Short mmCIF file of N, CA and C and ligand atoms in Angstrom, two decimals:
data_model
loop_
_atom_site.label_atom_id
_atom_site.label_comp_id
_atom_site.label_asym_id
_atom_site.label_seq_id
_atom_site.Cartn_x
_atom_site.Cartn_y
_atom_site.Cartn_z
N UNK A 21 13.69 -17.00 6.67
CA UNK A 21 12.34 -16.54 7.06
C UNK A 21 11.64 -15.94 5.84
N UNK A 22 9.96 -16.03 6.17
CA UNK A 22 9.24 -15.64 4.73
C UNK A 22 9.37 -13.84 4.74
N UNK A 23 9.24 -13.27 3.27
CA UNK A 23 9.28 -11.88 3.25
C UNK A 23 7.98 -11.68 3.14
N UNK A 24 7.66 -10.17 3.75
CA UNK A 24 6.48 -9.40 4.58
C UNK A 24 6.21 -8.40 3.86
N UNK A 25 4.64 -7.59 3.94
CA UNK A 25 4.60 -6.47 3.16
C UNK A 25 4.74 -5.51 4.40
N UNK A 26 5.40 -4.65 4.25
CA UNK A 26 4.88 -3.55 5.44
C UNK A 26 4.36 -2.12 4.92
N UNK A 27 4.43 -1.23 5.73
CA UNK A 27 3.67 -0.15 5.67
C UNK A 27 3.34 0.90 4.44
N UNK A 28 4.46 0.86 3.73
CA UNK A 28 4.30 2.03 2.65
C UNK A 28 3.76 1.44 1.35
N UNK A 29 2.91 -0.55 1.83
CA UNK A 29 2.23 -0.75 1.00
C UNK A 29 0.24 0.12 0.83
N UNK A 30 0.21 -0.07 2.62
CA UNK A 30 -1.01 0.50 3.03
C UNK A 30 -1.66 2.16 1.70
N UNK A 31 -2.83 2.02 1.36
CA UNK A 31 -3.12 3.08 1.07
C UNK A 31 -2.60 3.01 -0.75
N UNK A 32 -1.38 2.13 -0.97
CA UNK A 32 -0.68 2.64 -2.28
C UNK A 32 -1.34 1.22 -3.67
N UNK A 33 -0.87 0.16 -2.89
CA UNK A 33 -1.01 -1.00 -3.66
C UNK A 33 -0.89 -1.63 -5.33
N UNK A 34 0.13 -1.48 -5.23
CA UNK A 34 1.08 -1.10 -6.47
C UNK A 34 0.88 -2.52 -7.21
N UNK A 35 0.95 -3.67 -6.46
CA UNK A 35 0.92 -4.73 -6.92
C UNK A 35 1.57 -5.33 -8.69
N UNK A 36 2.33 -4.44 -8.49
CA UNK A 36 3.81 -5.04 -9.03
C UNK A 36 4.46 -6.25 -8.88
N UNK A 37 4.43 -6.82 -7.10
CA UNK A 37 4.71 -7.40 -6.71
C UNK A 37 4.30 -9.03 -7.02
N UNK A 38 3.06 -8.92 -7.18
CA UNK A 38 2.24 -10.11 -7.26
C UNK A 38 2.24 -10.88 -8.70
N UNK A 39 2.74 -10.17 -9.93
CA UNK A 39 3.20 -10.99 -11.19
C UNK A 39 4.19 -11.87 -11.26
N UNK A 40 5.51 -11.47 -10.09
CA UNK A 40 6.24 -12.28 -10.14
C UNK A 40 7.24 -13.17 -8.83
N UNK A 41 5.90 -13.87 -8.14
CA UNK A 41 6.12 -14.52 -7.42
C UNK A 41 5.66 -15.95 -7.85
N UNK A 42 6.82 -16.87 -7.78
CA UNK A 42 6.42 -18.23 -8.67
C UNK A 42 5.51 -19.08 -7.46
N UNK A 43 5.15 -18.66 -6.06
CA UNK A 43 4.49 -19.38 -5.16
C UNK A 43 3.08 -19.00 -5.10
N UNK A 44 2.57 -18.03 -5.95
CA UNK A 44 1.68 -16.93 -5.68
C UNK A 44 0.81 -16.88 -4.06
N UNK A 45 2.31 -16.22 -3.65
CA UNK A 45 1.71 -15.59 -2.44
C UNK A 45 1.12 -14.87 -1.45
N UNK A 46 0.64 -13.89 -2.66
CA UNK A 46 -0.16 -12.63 -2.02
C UNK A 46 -1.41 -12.64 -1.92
N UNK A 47 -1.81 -12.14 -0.73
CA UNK A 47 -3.00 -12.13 -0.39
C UNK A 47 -3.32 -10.41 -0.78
N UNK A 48 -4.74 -10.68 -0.74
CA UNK A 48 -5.00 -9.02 -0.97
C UNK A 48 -6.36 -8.35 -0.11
N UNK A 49 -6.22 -7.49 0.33
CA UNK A 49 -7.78 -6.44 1.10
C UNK A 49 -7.81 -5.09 0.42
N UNK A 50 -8.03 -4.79 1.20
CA UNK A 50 -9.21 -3.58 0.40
C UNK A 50 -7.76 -2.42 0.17
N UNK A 51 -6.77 -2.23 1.06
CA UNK A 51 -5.96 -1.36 0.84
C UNK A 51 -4.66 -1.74 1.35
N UNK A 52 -4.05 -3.08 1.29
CA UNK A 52 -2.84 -3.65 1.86
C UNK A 52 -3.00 -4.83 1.44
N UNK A 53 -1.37 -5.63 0.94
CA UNK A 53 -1.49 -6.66 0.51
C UNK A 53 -0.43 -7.60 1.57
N UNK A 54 -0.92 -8.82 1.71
CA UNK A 54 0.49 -10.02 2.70
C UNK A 54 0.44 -11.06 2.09
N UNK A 55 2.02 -11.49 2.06
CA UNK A 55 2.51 -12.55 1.97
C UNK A 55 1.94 -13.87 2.87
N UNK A 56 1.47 -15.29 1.95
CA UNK A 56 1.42 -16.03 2.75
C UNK A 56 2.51 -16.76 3.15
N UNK A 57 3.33 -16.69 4.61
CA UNK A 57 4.42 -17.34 4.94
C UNK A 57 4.73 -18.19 4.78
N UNK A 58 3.17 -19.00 4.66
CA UNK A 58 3.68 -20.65 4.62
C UNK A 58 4.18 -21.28 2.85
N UNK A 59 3.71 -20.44 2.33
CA UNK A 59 3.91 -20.34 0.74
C UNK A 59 5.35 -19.87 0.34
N UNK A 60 5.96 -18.87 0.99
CA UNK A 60 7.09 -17.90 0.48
C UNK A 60 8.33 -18.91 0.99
N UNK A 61 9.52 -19.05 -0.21
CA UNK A 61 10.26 -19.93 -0.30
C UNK A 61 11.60 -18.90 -0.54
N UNK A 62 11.41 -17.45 -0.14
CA UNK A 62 12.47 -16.85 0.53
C UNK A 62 13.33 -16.35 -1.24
N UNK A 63 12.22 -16.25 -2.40
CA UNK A 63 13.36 -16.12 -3.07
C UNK A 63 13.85 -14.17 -3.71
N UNK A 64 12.94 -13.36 -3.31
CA UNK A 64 12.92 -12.14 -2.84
C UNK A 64 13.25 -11.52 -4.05
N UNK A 65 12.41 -12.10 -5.16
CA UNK A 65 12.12 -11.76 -6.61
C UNK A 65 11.28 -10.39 -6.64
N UNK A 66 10.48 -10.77 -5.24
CA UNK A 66 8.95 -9.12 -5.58
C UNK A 66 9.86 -8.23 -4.79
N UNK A 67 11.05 -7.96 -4.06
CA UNK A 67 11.17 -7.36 -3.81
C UNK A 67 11.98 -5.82 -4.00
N UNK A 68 12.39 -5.68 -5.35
CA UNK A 68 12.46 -5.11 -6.14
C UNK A 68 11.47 -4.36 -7.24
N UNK A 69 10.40 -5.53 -6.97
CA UNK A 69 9.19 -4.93 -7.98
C UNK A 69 8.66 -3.97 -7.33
N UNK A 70 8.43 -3.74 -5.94
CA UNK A 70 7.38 -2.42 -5.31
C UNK A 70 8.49 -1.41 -5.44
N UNK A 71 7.24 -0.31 -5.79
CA UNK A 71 8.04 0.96 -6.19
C UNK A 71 8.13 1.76 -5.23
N UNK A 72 7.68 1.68 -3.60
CA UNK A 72 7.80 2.28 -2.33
C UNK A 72 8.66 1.15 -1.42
N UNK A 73 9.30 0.25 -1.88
CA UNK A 73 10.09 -0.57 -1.31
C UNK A 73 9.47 -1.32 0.52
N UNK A 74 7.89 -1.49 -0.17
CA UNK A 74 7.55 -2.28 0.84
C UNK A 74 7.65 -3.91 1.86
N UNK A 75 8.53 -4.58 0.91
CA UNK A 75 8.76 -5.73 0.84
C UNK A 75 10.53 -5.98 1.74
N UNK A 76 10.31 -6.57 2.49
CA UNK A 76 11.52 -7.05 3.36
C UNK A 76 11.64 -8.49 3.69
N UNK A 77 12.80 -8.75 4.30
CA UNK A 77 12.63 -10.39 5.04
C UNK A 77 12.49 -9.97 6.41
N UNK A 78 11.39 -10.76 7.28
CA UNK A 78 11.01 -11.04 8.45
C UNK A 78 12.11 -10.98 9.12
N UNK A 79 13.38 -11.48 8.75
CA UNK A 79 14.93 -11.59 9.88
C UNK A 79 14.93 -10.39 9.51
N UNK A 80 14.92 -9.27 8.40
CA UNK A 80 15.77 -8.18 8.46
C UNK A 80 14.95 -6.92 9.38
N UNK A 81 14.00 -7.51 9.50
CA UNK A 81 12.39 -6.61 9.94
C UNK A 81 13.05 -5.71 11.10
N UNK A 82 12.69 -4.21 10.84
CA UNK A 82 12.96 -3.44 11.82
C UNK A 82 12.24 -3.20 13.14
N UNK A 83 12.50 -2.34 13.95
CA UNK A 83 11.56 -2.53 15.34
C UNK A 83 10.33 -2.45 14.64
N UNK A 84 9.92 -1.43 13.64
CA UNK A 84 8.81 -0.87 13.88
C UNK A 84 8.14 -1.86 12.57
N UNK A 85 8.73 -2.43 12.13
CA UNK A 85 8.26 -3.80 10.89
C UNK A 85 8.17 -5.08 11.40
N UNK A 86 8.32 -5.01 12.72
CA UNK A 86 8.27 -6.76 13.21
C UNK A 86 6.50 -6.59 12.90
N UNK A 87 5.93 -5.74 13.68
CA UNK A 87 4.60 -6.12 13.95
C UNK A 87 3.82 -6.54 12.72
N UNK A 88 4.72 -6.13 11.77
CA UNK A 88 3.93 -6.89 10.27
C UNK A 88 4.64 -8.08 9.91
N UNK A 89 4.91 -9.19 10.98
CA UNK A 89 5.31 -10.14 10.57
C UNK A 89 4.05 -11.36 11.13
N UNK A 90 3.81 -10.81 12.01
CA UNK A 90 2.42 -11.47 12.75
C UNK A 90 1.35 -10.75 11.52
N UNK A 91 1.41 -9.63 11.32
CA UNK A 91 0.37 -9.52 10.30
C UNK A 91 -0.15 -10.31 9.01
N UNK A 92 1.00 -9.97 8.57
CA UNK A 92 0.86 -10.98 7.55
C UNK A 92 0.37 -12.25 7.73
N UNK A 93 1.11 -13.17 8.70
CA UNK A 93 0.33 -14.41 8.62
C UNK A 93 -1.13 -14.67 8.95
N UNK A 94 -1.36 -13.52 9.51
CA UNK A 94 -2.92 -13.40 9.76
C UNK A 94 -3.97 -13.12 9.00
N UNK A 95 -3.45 -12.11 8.12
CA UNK A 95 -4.10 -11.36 7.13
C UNK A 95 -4.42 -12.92 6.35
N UNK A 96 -2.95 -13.27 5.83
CA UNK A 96 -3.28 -14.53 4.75
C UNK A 96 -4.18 -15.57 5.09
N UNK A 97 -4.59 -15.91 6.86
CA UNK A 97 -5.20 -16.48 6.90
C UNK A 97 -7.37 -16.28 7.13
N UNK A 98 -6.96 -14.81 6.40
CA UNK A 98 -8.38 -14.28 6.93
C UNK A 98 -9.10 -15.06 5.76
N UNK A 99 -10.34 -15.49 5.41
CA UNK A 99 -11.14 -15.85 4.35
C UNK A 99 -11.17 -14.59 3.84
N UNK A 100 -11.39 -13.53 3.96
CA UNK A 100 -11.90 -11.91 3.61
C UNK A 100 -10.40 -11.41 2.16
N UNK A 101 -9.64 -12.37 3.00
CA UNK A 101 -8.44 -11.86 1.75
C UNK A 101 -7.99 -12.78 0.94
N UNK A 102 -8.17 -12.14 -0.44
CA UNK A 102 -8.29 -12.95 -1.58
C UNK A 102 -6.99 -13.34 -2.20
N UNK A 103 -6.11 -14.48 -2.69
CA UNK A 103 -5.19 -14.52 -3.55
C UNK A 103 -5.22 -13.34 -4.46
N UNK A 104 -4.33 -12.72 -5.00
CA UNK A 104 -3.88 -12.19 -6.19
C UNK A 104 -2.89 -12.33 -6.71
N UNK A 105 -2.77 -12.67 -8.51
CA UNK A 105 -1.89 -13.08 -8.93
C UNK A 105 -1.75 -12.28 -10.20
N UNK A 106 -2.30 -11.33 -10.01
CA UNK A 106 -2.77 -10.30 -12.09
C UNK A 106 -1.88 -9.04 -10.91
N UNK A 107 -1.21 -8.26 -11.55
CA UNK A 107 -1.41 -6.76 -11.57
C UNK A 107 -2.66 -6.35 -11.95
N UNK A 108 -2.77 -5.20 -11.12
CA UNK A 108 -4.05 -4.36 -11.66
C UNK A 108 -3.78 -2.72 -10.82
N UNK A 109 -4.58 -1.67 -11.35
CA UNK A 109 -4.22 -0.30 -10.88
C UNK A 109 -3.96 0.03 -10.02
N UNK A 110 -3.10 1.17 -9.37
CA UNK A 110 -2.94 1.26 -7.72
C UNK A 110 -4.43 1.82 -7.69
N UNK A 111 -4.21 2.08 -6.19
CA UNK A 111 -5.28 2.84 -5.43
C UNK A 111 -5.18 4.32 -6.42
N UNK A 112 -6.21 4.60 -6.29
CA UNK A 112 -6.60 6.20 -6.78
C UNK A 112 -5.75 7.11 -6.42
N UNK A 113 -5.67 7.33 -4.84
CA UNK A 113 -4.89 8.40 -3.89
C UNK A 113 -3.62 8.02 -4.02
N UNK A 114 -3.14 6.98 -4.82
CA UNK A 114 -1.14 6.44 -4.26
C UNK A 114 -0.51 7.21 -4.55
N UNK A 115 -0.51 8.55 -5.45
CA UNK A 115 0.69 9.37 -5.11
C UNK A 115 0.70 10.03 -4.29
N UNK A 116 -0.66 10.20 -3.53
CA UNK A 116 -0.95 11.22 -2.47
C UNK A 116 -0.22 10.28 -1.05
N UNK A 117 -0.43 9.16 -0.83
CA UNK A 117 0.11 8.28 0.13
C UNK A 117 1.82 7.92 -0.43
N UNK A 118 1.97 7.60 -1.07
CA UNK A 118 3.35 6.92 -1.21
C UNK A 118 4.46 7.39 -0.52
N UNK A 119 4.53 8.94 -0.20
CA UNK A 119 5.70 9.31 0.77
C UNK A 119 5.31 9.30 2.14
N UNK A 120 3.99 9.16 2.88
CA UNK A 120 3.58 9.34 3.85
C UNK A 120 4.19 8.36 4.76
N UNK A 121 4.63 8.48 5.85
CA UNK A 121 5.30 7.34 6.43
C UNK A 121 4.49 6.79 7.31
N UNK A 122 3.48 8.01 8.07
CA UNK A 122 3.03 6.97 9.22
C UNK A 122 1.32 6.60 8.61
N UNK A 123 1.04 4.96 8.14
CA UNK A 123 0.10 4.88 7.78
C UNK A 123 -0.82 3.47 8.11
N UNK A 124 0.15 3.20 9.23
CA UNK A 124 -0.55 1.81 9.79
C UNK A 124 -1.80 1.65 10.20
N UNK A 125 -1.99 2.96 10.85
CA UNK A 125 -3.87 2.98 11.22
C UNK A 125 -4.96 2.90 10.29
N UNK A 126 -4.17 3.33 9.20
CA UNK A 126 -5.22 2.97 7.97
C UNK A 126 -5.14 1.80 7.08
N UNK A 127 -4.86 1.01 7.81
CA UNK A 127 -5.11 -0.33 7.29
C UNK A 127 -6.53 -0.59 7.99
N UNK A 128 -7.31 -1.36 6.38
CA UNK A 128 -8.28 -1.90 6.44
C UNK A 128 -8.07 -2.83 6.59
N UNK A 129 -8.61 -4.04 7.13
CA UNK A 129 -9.12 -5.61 7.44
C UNK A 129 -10.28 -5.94 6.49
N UNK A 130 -11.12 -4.86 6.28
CA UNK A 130 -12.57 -5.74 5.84
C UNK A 130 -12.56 -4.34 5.09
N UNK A 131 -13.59 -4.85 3.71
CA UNK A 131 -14.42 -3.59 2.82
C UNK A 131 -14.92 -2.60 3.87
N UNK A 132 -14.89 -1.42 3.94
CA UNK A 132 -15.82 -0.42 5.18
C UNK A 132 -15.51 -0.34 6.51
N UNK A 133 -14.49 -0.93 7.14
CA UNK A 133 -14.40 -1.26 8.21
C UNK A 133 -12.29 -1.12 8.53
N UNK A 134 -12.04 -0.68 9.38
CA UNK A 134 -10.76 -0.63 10.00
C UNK A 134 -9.97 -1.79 10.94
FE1 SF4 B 214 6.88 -14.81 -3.55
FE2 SF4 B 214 9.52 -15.03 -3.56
FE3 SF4 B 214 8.36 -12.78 -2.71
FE4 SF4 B 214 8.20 -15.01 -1.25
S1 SF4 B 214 10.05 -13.84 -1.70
S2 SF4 B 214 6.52 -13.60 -1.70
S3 SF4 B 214 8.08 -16.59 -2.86
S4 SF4 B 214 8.29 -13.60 -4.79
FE1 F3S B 215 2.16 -3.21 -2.07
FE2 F3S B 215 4.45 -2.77 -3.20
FE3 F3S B 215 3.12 -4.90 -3.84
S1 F3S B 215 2.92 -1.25 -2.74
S2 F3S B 215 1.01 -4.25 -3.62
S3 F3S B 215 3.96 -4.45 -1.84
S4 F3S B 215 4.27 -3.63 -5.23
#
């Protein structure tokens, strides 16, 4: 199964991840990044690169990480979310978020919007 971003990407966006995926599969929004499933060939290279250890496989996905397995494929299929394949800066606030655990509600979908 393809690997997923989940929660302790929200808010941080470290994008570490996204230099070294040879499928370039990340999609990106305004404050969370997903894997496109249909792209990811399971070889779990980025998942070492995030420095909040956001990155899992979909089989290993816990109760509370399944629901970002439907995410992801959705996200990737929004027009609104762009490939990324560069590193570039985290978010402003990521050290202020990075230990925070519960941060799913603040995922954005769209620029301005929740
Ligand atoms: Fe890309 Fe491999 Fe990570 Fe899938 S597991 S997103 S192919 S780096
Ligand atoms: Fe997110 Fe980790 Fe990549 S925080 S952008 S999954 S390096």
């Amino acid at each position: 199964m393809p690997f997923i971003v989940t929660e302790p990407c929200i808010q941080c966006k470290y994008t570490d991840c996204v230099e070294v995926c040879p499928m370039d599969c990340f999609v990106e929004g305004p404050n969370f990044l997903a894997i496109n499933p249909d792209g990811c060939i399971d070889c779990s290279v980025c998942v070492p690169q995030c420095p909040v250890g956001a990155i899992v496989n979909a089989s290993e996905a816990t109760e509370a990480q399944r629901p970002y397995i439907a995410l992801n494929a959705e996200l990737a299929q929004d027009p609104q979310w762009r490939p990324i394949t560069k590193r570039q800066p985290a978010l402003p606030d990521h050290a202020q978020w990075k230990n925070v655990a519960d941060k799913a509600h603040l995922l954005q979908r769209h620029p301005g919007a929740h």
